[in-house]
PDB file of C-alpha atoms in Angstrom:
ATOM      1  CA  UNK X 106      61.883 124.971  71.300  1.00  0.00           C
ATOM      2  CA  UNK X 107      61.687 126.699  67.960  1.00  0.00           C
ATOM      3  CA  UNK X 108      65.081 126.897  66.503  1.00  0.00           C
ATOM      4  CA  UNK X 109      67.301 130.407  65.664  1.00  0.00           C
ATOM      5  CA  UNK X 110      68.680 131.357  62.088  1.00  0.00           C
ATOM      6  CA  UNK X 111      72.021 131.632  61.521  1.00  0.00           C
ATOM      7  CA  UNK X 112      74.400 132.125  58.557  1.00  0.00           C
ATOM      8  CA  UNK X 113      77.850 129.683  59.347  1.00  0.00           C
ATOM      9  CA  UNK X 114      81.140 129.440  57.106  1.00  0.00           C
ATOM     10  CA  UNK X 115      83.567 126.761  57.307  1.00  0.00           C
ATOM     11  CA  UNK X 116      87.647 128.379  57.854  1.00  0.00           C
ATOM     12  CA  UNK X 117      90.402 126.304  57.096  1.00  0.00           C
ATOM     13  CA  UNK X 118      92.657 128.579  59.193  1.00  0.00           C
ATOM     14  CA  UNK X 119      93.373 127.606  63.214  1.00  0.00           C
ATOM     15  CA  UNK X 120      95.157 128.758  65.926  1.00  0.00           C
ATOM     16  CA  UNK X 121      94.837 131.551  68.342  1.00  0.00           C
ATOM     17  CA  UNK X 122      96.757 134.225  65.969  1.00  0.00           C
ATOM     18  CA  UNK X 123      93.897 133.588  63.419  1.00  0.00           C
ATOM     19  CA  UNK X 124      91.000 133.339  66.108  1.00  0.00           C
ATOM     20  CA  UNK X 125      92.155 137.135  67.520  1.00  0.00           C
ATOM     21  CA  UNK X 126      92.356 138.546  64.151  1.00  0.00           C
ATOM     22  CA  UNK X 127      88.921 137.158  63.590  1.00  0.00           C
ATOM     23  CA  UNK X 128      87.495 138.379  66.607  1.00  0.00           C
ATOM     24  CA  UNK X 129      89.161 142.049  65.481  1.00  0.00           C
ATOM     25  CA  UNK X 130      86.767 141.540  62.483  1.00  0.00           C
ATOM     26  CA  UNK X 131      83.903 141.069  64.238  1.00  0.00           C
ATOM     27  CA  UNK X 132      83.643 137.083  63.708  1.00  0.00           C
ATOM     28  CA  UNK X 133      83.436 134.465  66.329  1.00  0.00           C
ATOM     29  CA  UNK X 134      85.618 131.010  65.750  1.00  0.00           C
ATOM     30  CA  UNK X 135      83.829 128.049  66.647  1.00  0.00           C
ATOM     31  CA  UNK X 136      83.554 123.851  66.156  1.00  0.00           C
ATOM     32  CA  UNK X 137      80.807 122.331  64.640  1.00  0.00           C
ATOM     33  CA  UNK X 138      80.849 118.220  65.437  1.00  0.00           C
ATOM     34  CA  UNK X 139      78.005 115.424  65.984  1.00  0.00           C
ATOM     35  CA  UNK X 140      76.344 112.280  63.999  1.00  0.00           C
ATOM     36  CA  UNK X 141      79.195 110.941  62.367  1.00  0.00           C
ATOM     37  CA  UNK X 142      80.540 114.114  60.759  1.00  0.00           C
ATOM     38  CA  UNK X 143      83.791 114.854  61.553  1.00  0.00           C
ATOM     39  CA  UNK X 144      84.570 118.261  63.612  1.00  0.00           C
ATOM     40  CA  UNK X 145      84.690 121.444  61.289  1.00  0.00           C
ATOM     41  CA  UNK X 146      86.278 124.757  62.207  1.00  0.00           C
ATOM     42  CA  UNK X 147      83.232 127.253  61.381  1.00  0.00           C
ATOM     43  CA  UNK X 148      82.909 131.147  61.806  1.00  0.00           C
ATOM     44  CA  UNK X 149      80.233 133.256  62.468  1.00  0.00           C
ATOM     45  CA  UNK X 150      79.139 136.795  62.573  1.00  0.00           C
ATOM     46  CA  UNK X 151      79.571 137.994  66.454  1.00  0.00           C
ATOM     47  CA  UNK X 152      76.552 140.259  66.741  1.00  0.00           C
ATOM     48  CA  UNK X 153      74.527 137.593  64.782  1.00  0.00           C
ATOM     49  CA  UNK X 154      75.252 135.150  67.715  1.00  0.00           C
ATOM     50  CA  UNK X 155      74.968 138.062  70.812  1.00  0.00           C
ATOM     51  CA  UNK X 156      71.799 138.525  69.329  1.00  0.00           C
ATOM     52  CA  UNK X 157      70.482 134.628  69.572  1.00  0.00           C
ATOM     53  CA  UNK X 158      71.420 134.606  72.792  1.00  0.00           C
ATOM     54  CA  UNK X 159      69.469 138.260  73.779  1.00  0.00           C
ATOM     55  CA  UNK X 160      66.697 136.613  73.119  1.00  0.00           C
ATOM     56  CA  UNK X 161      66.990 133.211  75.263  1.00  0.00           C
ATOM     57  CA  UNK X 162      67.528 132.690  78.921  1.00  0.00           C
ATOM     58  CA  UNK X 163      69.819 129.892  78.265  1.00  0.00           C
ATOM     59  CA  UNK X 164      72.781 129.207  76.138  1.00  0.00           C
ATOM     60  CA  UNK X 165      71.477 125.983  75.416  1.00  0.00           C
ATOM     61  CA  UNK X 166      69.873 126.825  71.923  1.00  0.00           C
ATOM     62  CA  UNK X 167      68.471 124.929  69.024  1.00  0.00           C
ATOM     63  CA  UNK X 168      69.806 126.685  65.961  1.00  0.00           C
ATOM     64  CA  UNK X 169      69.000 126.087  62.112  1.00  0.00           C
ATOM     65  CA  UNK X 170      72.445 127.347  60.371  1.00  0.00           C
ATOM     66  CA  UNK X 171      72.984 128.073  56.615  1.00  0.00           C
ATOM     67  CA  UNK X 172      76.632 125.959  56.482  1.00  0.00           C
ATOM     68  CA  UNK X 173      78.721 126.469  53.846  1.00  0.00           C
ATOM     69  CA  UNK X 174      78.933 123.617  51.254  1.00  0.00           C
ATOM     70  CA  UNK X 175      75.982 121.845  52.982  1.00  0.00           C
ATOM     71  CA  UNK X 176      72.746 123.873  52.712  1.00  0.00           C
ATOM     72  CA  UNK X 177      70.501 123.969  56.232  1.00  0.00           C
ATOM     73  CA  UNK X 178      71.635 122.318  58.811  1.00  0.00           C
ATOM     74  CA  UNK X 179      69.767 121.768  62.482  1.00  0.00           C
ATOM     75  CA  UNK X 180      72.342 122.291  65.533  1.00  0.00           C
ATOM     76  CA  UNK X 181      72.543 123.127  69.356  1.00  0.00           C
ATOM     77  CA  UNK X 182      74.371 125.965  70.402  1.00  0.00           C
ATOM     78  CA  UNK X 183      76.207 123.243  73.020  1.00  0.00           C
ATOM     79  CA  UNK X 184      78.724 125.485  74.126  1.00  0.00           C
ATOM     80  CA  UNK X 185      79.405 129.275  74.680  1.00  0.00           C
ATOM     81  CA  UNK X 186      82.845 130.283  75.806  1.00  0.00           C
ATOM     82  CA  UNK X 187      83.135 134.067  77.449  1.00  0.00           C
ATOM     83  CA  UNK X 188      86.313 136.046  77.623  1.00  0.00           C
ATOM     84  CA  UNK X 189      86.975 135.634  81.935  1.00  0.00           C
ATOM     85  CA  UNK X 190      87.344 139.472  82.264  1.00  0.00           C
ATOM     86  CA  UNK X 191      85.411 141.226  79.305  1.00  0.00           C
ATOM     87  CA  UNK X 192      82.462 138.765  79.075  1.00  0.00           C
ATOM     88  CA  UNK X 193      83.008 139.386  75.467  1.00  0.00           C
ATOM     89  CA  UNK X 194      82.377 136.195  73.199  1.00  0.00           C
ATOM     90  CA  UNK X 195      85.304 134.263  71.917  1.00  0.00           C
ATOM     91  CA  UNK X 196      84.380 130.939  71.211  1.00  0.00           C
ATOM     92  CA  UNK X 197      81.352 128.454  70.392  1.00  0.00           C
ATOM     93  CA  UNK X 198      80.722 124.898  69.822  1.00  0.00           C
ATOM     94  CA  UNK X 199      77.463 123.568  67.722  1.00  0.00           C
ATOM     95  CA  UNK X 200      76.369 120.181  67.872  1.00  0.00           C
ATOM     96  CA  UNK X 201      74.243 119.190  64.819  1.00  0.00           C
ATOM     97  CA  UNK X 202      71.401 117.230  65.618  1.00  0.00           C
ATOM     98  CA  UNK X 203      68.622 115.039  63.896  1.00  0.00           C
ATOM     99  CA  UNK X 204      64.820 115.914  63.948  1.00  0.00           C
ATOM    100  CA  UNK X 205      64.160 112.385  64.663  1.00  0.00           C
ATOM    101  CA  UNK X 206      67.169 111.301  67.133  1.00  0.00           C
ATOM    102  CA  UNK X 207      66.496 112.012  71.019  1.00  0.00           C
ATOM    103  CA  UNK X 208      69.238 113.657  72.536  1.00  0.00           C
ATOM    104  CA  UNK X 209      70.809 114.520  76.164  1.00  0.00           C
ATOM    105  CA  UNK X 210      70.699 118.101  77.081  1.00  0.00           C
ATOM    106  CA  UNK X 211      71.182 119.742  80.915  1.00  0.00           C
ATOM    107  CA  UNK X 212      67.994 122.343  81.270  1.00  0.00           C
ATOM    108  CA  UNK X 213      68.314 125.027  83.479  1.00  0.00           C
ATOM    109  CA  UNK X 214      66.338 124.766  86.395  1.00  0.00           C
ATOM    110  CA  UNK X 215      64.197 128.354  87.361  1.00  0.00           C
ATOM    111  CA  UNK X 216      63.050 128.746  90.623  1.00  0.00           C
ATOM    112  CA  UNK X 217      59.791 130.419  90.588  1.00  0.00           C
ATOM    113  CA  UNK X 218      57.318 132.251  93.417  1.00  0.00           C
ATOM    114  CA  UNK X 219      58.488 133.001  96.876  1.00  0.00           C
ATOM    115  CA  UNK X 220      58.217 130.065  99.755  1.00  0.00           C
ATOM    116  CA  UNK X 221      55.971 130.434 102.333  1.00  0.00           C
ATOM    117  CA  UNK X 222      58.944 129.689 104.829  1.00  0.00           C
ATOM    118  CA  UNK X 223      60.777 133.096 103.825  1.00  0.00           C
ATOM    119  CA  UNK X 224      58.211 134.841 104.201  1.00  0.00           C
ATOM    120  CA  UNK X 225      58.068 133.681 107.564  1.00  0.00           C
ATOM    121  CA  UNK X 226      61.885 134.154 108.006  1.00  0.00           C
ATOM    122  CA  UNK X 227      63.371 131.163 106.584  1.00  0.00           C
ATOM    123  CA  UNK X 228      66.319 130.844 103.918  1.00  0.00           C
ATOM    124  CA  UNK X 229      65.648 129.465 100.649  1.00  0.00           C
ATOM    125  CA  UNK X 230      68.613 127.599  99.245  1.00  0.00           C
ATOM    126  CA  UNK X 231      68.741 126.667  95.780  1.00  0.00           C
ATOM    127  CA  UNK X 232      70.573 123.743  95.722  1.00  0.00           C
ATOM    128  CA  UNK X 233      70.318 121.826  91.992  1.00  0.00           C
ATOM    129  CA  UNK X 234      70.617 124.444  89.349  1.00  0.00           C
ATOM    130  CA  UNK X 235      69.778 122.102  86.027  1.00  0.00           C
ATOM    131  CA  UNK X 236      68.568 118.191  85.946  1.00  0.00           C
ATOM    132  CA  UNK X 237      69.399 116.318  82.775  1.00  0.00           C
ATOM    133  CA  UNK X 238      66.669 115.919  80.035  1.00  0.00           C
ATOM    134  CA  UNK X 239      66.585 113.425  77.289  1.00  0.00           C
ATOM    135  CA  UNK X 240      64.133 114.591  74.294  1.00  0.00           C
ATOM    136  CA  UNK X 241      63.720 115.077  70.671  1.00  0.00           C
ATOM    137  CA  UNK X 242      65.272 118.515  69.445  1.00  0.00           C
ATOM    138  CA  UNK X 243      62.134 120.075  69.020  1.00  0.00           C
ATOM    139  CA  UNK X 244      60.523 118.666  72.249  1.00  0.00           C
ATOM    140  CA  UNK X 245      63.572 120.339  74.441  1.00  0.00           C
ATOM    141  CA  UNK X 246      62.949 123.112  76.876  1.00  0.00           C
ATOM    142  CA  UNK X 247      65.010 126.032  77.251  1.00  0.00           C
ATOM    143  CA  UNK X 248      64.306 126.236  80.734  1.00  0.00           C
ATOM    144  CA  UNK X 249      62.287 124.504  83.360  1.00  0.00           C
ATOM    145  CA  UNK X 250      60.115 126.511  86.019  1.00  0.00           C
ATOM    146  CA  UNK X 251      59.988 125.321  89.480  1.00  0.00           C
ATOM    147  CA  UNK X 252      57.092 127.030  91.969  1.00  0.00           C
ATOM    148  CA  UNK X 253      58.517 126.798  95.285  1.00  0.00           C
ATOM    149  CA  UNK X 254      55.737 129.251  96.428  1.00  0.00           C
ATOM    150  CA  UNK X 255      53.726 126.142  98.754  1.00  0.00           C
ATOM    151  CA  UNK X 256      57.394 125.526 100.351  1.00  0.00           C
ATOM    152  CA  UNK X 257      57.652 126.168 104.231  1.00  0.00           C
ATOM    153  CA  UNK X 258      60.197 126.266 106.820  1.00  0.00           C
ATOM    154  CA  UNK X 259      61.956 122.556 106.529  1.00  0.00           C
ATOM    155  CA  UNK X 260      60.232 121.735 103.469  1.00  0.00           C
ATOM    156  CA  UNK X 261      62.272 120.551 100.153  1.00  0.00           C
ATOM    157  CA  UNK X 262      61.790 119.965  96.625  1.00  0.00           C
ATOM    158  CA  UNK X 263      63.263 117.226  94.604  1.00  0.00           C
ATOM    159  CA  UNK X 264      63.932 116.210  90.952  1.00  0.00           C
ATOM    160  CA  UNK X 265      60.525 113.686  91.470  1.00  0.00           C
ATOM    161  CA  UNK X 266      58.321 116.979  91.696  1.00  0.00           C
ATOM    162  CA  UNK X 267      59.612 118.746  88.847  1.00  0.00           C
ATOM    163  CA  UNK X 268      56.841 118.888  86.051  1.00  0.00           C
ATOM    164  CA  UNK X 269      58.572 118.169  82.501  1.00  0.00           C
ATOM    165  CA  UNK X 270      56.096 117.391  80.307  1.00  0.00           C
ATOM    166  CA  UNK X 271      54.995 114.151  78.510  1.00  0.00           C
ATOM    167  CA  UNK X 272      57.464 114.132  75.972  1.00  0.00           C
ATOM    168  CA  UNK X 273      60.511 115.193  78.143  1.00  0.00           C
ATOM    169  CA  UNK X 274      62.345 112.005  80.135  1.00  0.00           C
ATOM    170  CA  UNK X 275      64.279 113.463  82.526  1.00  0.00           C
ATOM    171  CA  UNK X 276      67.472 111.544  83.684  1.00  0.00           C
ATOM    172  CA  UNK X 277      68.740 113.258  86.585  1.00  0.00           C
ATOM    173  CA  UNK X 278      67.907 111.285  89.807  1.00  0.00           C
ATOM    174  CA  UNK X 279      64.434 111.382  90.982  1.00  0.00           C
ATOM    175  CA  UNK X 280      65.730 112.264  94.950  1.00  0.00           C
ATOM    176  CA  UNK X 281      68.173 114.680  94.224  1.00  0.00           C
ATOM    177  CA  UNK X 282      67.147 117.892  96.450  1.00  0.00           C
ATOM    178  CA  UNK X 283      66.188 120.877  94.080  1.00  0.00           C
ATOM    179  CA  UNK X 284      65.368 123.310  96.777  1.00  0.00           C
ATOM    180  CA  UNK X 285      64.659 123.667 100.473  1.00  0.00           C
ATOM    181  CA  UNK X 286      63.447 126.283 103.020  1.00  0.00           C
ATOM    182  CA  UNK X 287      66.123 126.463 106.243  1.00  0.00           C
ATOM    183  CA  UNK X 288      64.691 127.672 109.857  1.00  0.00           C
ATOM    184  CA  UNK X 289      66.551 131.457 110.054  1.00  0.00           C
ATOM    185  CA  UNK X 290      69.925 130.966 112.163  1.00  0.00           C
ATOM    186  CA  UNK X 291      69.470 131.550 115.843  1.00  0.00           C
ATOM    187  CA  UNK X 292      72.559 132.287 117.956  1.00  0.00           C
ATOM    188  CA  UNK X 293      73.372 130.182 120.796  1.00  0.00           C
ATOM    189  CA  UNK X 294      71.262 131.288 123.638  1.00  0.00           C
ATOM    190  CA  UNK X 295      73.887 130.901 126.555  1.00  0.00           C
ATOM    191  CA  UNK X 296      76.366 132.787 124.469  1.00  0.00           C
ATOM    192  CA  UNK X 297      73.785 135.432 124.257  1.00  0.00           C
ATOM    193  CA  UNK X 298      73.133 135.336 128.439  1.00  0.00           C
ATOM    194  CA  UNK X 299      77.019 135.624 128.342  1.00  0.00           C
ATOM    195  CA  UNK X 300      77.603 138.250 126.267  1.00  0.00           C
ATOM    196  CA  UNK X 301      74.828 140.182 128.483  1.00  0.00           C
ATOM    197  CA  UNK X 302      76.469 139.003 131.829  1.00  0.00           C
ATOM    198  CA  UNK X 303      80.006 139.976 130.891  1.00  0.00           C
ATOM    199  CA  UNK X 304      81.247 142.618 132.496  1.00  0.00           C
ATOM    200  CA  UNK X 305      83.279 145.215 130.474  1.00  0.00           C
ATOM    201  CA  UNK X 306      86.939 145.300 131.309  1.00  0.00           C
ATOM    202  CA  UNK X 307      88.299 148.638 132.523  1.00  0.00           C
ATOM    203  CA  UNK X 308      91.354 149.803 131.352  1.00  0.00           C
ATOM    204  CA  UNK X 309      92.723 152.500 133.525  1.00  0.00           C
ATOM    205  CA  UNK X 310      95.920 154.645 132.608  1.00  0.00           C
ATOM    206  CA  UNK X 311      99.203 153.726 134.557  1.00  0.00           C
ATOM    207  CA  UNK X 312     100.247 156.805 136.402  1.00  0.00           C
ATOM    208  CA  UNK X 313     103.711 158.126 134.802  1.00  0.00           C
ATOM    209  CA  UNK X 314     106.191 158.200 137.392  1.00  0.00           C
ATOM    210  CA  UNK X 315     107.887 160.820 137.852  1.00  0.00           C
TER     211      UNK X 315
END
């Protein structure tokens, strides 16, 4: 994964007051923690982030940062907080990293083609959605494409028989189900010879009395 630019400032001021006034100004409030450092309060341009993350299918992003006080500095974006109604940005959390240290890192997992067994009527159900990956930053996909084209009806996928790479250990368990094709729901014959037995109830008027 080739890493993202960013420009990052250290803040010495916390709290939610100063993280909304921030936000009013168009910067984001994050943490930036990992290999022995201790955690930092950073802030960064909003639109400079929204713009990182245009460009990726996952939040999961390797980032080179200019940090304040320290030069260049490699990171992963580890952590992207929405707001729960907006979807605007309000907070993220950077992990720095080292060129030569392997690291841990859930990948997305893509599901890619269409399955024989819908095509023939059956349900595809996506059932694993990431598998964890241990890798060297540079080594670490962003996502990882699964062809579930060959699948048919009954047929699964597990984490054994998704293709990674040579220098990608993946750490998830090998028979944890990715994917599967279902047979299409059939309803219960005899409540279908029921249904077109029954005879429809009648519902007559009562005669007023007079």
């Amino acid at each position: 994964m080739e890493a993202e630019q960013l420009s990052v400032k250290k803040r010495s001021l916390e709290g939610s007051s100063s993280a909304r006034r921030m936000r009013g100004a168009g910067r984001l409030p994050g943490v930036i923690y990992g290999t022995g450092s201790e955690p930092a309060a950073i802030e960064v341009e909003t639109h400079a982030v929204e713009q990182v993350l245009h460009h990726h299918q996952s939040e999961m992003i390797l980032i080179d940062i200019d940090l304040e006080g320290e030069g260049k500095v490699s990171v992963l974006l580890k952590d992207v907080q929405h707001h729960p109604v907006t979807g605007a940005l309000v907070h993220v959390d950077l992990q720095r990293v080292s060129a030569n240290e392997t690291l841990q890192v859930e990948v997305p997992l893509e599901l890619v083609g269409e399955p024989e067994g819908v095509k023939a009527g059956g349900l595809l159900d996506h059932v694993m959605h990431g598998i964890l990956v241990e890798c060297l930053p540079a080594d670490l996909p962003e996502t990882v494409d699964v062809d579930v084209s060959a699948l048919n009806i009954g047929d699964s996928l597990h984490v054994s028989d998704v293709v990674v790479g040579d220098k990608v250990t993946v750490i998830t368990d090998a028979d944890a189900m990715v994917a599967s094709v279902a047979a299409p729901k059939v309803a219960d014959e005899d409540e279908d010879v029921a249904e077109e037995g029954a005879e429809p109830e009648v519902i007559t008027e009562k005669p007023s009395e007079e």
